mmCIF file of C-alpha atoms in Angstrom:
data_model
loop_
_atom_site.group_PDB
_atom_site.id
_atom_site.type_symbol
_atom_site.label_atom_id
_atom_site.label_comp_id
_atom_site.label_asym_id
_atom_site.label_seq_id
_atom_site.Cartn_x
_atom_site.Cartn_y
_atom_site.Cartn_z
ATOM 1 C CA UNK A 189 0.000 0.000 0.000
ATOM 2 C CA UNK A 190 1.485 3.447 -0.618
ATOM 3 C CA UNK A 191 0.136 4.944 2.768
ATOM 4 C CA UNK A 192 2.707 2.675 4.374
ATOM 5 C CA UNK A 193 5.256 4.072 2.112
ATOM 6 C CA UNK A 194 4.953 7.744 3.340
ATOM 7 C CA UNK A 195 7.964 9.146 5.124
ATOM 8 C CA UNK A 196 8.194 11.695 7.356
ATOM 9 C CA UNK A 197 11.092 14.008 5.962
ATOM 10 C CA UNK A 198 12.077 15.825 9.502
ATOM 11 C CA UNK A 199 14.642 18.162 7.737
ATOM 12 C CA UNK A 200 12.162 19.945 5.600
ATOM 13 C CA UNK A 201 9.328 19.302 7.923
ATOM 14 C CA UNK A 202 7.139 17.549 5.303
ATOM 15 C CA UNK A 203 5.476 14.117 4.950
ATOM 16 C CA UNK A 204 6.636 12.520 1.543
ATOM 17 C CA UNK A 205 5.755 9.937 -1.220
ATOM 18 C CA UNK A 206 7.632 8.643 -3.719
ATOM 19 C CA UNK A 207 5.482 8.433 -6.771
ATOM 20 C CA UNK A 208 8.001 7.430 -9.944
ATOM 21 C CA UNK A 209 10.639 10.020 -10.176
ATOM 22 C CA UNK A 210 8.174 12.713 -8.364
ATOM 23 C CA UNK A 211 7.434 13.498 -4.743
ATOM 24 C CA UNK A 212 3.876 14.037 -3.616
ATOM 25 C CA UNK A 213 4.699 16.297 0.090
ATOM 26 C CA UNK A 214 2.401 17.773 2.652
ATOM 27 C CA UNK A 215 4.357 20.341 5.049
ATOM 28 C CA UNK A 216 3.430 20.772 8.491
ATOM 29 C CA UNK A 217 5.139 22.633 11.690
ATOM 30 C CA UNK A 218 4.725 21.350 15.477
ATOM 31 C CA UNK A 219 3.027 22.407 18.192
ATOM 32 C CA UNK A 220 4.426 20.883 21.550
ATOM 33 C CA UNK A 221 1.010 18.092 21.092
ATOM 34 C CA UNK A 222 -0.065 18.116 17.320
ATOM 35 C CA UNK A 223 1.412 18.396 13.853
ATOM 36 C CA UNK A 224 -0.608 21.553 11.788
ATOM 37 C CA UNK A 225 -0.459 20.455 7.890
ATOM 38 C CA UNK A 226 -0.084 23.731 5.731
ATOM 39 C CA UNK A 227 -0.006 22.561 2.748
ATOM 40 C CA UNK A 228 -0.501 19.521 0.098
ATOM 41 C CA UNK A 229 1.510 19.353 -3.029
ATOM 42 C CA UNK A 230 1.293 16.203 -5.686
ATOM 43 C CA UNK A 231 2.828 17.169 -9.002
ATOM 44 C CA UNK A 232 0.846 18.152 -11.422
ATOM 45 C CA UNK A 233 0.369 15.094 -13.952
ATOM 46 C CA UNK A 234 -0.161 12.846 -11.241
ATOM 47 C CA UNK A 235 -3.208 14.941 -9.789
ATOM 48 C CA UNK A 236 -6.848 13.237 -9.548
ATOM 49 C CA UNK A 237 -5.272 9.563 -9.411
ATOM 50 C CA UNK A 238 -5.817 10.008 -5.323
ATOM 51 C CA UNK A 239 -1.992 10.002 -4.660
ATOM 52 C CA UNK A 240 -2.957 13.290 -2.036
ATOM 53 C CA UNK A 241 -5.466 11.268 -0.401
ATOM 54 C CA UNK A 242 -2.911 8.392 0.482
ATOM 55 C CA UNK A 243 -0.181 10.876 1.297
ATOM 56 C CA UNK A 244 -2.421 12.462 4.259
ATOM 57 C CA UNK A 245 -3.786 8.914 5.382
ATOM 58 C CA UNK A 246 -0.327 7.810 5.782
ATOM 59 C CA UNK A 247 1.010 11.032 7.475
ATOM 60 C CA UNK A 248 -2.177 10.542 9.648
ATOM 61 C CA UNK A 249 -0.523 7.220 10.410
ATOM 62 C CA UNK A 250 2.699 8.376 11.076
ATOM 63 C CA UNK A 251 0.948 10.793 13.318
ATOM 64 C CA UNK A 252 -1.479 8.325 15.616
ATOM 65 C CA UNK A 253 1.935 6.438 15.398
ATOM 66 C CA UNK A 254 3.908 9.412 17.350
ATOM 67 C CA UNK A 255 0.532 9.869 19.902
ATOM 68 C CA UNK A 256 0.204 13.298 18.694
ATOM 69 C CA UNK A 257 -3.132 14.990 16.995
ATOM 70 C CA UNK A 258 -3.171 17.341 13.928
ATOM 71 C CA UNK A 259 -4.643 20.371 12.989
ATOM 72 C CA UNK A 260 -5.737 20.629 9.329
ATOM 73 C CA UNK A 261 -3.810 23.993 8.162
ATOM 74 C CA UNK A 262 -4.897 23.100 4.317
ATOM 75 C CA UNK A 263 -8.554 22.808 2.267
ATOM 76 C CA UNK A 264 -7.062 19.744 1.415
ATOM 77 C CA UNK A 265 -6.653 17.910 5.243
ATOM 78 C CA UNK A 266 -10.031 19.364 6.189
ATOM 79 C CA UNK A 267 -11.654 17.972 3.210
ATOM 80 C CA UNK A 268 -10.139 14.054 3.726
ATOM 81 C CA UNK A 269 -10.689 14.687 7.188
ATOM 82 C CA UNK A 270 -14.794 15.498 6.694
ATOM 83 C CA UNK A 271 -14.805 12.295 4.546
ATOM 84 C CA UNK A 272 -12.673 9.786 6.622
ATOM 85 C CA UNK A 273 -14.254 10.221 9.891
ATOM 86 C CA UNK A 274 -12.471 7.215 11.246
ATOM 87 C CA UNK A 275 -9.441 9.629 11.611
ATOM 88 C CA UNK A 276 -11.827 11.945 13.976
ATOM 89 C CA UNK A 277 -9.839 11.021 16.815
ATOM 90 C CA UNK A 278 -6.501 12.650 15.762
ATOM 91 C CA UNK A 279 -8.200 15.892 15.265
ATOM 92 C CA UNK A 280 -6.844 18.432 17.840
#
């Protein structure tokens, strides 16, 4: 599954995929209890083939993972958020 494939790239404070020879990336800065994602990126010829859908589900992963929450900083995270309720609990 790609979700288990995300990485979370600490130097550039981003959550990555690998998708061919691109990089799908969702930023984010910490709070001393959650991670706030600003912003989703997935290049542009790769968009609509839900490639920014498994990029947030596996930095929400990562996330539960760490025992922290997140704030969605992007349309994008509150968006996946409203439709994957499941996730409700990480929601700071």
């Amino acid at each position: 599954m790609a979700a288990a494939s995300v990485r979370d790239n600490k130097d550039r404070s981003r959550f990555e995929l690998d998708v061919g020879s691109d990089i799908a990336f969702a930023n984010y800065r910490l709070t001393p209890t959650a991670v706030v994602i600003t912003h989703t990126e997935t290049p542009r010829a790769l968009r609509g083939r839900g490639i920014a859908s498994e990029l947030v589900k596996g930095a929400l992963d990562l996330i539960r993972r760490d025992g922290r929450k997140v704030i969605a900083g992007c349309g994008f995270v509150v968006d996946y958020l409203d439709r994957h309720p499941e996730d409700a609990d990480l929601v700071a």
